[in-house]
Coordinates of C-alpha atoms in Angstrom, one line a residue:
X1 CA 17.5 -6.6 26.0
X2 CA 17.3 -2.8 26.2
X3 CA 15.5 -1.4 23.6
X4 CA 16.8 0.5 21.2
X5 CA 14.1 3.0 20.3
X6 CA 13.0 3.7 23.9
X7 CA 16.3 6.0 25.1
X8 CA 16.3 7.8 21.4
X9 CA 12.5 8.5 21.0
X10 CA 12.8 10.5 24.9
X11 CA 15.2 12.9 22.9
X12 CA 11.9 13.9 21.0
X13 CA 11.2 16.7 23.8
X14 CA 14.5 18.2 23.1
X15 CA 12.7 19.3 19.4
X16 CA 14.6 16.1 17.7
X17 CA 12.8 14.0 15.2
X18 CA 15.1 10.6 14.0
X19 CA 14.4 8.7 10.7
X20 CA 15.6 4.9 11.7
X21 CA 14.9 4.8 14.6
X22 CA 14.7 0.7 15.3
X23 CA 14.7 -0.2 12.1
X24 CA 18.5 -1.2 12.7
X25 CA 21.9 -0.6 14.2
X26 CA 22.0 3.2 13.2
X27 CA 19.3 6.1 13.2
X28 CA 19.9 9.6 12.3
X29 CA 18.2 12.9 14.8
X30 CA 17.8 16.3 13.8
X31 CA 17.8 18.9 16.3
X32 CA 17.5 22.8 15.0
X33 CA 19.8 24.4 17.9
X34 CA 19.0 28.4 18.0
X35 CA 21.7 30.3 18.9
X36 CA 23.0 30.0 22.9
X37 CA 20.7 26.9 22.7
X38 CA 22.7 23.9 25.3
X39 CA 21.3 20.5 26.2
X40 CA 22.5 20.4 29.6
X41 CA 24.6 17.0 30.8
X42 CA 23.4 14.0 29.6
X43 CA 24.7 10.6 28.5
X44 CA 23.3 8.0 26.2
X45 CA 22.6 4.0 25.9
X46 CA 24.1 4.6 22.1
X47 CA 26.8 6.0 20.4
X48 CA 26.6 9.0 19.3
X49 CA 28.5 11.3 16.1
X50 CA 27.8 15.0 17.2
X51 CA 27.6 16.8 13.7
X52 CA 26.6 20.2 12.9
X53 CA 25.4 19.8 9.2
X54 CA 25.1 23.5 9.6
X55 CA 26.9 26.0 11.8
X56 CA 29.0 24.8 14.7
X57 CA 28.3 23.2 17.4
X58 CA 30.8 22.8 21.1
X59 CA 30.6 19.6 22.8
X60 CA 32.0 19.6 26.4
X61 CA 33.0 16.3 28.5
X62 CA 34.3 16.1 32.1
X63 CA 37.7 18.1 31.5
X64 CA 37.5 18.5 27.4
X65 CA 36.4 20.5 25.0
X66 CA 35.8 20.6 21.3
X67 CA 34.4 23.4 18.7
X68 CA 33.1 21.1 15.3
X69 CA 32.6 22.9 12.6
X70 CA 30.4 20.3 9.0
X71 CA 34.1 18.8 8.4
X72 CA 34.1 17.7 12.0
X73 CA 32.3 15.2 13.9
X74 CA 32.9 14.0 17.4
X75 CA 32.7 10.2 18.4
X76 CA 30.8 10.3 22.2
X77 CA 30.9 6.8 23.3
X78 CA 28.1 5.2 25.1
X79 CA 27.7 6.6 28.6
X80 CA 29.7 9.5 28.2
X81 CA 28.3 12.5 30.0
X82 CA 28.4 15.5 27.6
X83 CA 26.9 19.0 27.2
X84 CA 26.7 20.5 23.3
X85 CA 25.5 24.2 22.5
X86 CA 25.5 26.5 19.9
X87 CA 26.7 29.7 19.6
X88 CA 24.8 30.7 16.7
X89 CA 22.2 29.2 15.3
X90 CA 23.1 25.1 14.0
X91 CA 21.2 22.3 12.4
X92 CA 22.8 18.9 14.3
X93 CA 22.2 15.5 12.4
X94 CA 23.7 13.2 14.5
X95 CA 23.9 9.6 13.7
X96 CA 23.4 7.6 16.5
X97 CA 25.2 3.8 16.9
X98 CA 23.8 0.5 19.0
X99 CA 26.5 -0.7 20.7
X100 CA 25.3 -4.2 20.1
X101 CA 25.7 -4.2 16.5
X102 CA 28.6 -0.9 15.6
X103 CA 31.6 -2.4 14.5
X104 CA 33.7 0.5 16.1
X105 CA 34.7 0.5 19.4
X106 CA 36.3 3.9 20.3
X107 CA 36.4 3.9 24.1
X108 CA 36.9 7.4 24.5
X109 CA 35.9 10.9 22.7
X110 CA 37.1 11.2 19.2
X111 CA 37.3 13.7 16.7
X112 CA 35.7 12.7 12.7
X113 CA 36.6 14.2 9.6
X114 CA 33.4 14.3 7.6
X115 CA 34.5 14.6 4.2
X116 CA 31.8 14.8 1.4
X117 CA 30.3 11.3 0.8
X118 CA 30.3 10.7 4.6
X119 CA 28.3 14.3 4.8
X120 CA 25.7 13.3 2.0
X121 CA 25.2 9.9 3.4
X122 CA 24.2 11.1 6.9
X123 CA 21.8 13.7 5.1
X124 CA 20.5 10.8 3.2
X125 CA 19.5 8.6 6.3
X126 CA 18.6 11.5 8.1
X127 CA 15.7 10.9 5.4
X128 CA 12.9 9.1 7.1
X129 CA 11.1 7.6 4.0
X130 CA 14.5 6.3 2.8
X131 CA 13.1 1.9 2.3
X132 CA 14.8 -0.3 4.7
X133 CA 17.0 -2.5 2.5
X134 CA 18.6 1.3 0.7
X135 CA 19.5 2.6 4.5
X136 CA 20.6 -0.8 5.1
X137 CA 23.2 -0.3 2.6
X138 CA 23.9 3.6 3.5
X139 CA 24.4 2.3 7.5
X140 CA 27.4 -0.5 6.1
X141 CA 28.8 2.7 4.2
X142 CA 29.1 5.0 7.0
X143 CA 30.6 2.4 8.9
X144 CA 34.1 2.5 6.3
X145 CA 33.8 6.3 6.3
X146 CA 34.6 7.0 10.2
X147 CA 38.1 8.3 10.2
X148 CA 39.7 9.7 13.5
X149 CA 41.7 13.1 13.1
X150 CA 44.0 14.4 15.6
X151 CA 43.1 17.3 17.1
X152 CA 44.5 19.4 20.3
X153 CA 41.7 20.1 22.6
X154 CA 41.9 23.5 24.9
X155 CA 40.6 23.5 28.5
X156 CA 39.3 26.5 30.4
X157 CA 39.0 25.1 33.9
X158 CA 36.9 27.4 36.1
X159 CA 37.8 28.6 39.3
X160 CA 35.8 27.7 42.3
X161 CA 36.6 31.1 44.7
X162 CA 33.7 33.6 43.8
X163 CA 36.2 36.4 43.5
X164 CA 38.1 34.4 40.4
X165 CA 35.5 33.0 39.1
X166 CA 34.0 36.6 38.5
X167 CA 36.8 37.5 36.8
X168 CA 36.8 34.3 34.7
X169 CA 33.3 34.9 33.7
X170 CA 33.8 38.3 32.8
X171 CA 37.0 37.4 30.3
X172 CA 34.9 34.5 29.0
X173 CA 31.9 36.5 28.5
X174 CA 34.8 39.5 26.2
X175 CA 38.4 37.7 25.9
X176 CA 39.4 41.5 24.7
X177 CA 39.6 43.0 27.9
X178 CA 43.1 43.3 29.2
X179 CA 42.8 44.5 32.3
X180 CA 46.1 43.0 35.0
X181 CA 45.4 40.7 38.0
X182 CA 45.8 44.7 39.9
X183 CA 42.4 46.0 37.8
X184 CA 40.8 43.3 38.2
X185 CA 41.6 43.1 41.9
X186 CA 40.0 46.3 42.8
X187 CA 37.2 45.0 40.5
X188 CA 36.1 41.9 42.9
X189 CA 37.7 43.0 46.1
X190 CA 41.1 40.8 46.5
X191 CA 44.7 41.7 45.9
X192 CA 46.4 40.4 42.7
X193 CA 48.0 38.2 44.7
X194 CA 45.4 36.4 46.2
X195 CA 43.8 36.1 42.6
X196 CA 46.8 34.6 41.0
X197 CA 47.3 32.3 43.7
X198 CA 43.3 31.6 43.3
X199 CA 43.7 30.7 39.6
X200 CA 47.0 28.5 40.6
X201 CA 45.6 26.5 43.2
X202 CA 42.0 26.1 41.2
X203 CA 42.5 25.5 37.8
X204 CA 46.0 24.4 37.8
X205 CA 46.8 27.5 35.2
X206 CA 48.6 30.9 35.7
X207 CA 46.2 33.7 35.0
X208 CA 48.3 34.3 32.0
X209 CA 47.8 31.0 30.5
X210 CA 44.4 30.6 31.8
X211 CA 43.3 33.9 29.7
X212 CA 45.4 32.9 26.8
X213 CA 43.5 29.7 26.9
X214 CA 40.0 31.2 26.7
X215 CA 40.8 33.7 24.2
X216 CA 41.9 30.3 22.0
X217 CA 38.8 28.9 23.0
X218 CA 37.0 31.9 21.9
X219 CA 39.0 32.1 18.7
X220 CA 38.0 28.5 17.8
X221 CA 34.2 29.3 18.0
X222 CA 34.6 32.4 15.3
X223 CA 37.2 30.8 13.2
X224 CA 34.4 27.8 12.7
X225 CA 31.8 30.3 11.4
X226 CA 33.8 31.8 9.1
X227 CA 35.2 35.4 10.5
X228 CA 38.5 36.3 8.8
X229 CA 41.4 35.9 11.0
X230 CA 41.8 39.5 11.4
X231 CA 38.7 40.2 12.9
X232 CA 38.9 37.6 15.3
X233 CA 42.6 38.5 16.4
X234 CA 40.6 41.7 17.6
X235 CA 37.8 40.4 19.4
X236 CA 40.0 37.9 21.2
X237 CA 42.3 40.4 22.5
X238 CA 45.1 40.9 20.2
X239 CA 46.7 43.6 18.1
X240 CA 47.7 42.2 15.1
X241 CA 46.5 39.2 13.3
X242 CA 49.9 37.8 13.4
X243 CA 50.4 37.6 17.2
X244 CA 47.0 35.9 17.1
X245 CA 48.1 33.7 14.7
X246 CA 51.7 33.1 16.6
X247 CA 49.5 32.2 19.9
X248 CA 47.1 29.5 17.5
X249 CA 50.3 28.0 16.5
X250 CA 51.4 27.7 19.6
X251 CA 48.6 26.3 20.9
X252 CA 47.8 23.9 18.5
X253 CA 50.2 23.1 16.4
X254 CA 49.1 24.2 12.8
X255 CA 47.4 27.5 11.4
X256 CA 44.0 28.4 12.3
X257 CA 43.4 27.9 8.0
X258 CA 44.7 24.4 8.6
X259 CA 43.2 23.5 11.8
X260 CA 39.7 23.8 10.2
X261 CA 40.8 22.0 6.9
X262 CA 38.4 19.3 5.8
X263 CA 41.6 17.2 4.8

């Protein structure tokens, strides 16, 4: 039998502390996550339920990516590999599940509403003094509480070709800049050509959609912490808000309003 506490309690030098932890099928860490902070791959022996109980947090698998906001949560199966950062500062308390005993059995990433009981109740066993036979009764709750939202993921596939991947970097790094495959071109040293054929052939996007998709990605990162549309419609590259907003739509199906609605 594995044990339970053993995989958790080497999370400890990632600044987590846990209140549960072996006392049952469900323990609760804490991890303060300063801005740009990323815990590089990993995977886990439990389940885990990435929540930011403050800020936002991004959580990356092979292929996917998500941007979870307190009303989100995100189901990481057991084994999983996944990266999660911060791109400002974030308080994560994420429940963690033993397999053995969690009487869900999403096999692949899913996205959680957390509406208010659900947030309380992992602040409460997040609580390491709570007595055994209270978070006994808190764990069976949490359990009912784990409702699966649909939610469109974007995906920024990199480029392997040093040329486009410098030019990927740089739009990651400020979605603003506009410059055409020509600019950037006499920027790395290759004909526009060459670089949209690069971005074809490597991440299976046009360097029109490929740009469109980071400045969504972008957009989803200040949307969660609050910046009015307006302002991010500008820092991702576009002159009105309601191009940007055209774009979101587009993209994912609802409003950016809706697509960060806790219900």
């Amino acid at each position: 039998m594995i044990s339970r506490s053993g995989h958790l309690g080497d999370l400890a030098g990632l600044g987590a502390s846990f209140a549960g932890l072996g006392l049952g099928g469900l323990a609760v860490g804490s991890f303060p996550m300063p801005a740009r902070r990323r815990f590089r791959e990993h995977r886990h022996r439990w389940h885990q339920l990435a929540w930011a109980a403050e800020g936002v947090v991004t959580v990356e698998t092979p292929g996917r990516t998500w941007v979870l906001p307190p009303v989100r949560a995100l189901w990481i199966p057991a084994g999983v590999p996944h990266t999660t950062s911060a791109h400002d500062s974030a308080m994560m308390r994420s429940p963690y599940l033993w397999p053995e005993t969690c009487p869900v059995g999403w096999n692949e990433p899913t996205v959680i509403n957390v509406p208010p009981l659900l947030r309380e109740l992992i602040v409460h066993l997040a609580t390491s003094k709570l007595p055994n036979d209270a978070r006994a009764r808190a764990e069976a709750v949490v359990y009912d509480l784990l409702e699966p939202v649909e939610i469109t993921t974007i995906e920024v596939p990199m480029p392997t070709d040093g040329r486009a991947r410098r030019v990927a970097e740089a739009l990651l790094a400020d979605p603003r800049d506009g410059r055409t495959l020509d600019a950037w071109g006499r920027e790395v040293g290759a004909s526009s050509r060459t670089l949209a054929r690069l971005f074809d052939a490597e991440t299976g996007l046009s360097f029109g959609r490929w740009r469109t998709q980071a400045r969504m990605r972008a957009s989803l990162e200040l949307l969660a912490e609050g910046v009015p549309v307006a302002t991010v419609a500008r820092r991702v590259g576009y002159e009105t808000p309601s191009a940007f907003v055209a774009v979101f739509r587009r993209a994912f199906g609802v409003s950016p309003r809706m697509y960060f609605s806790d219900s």
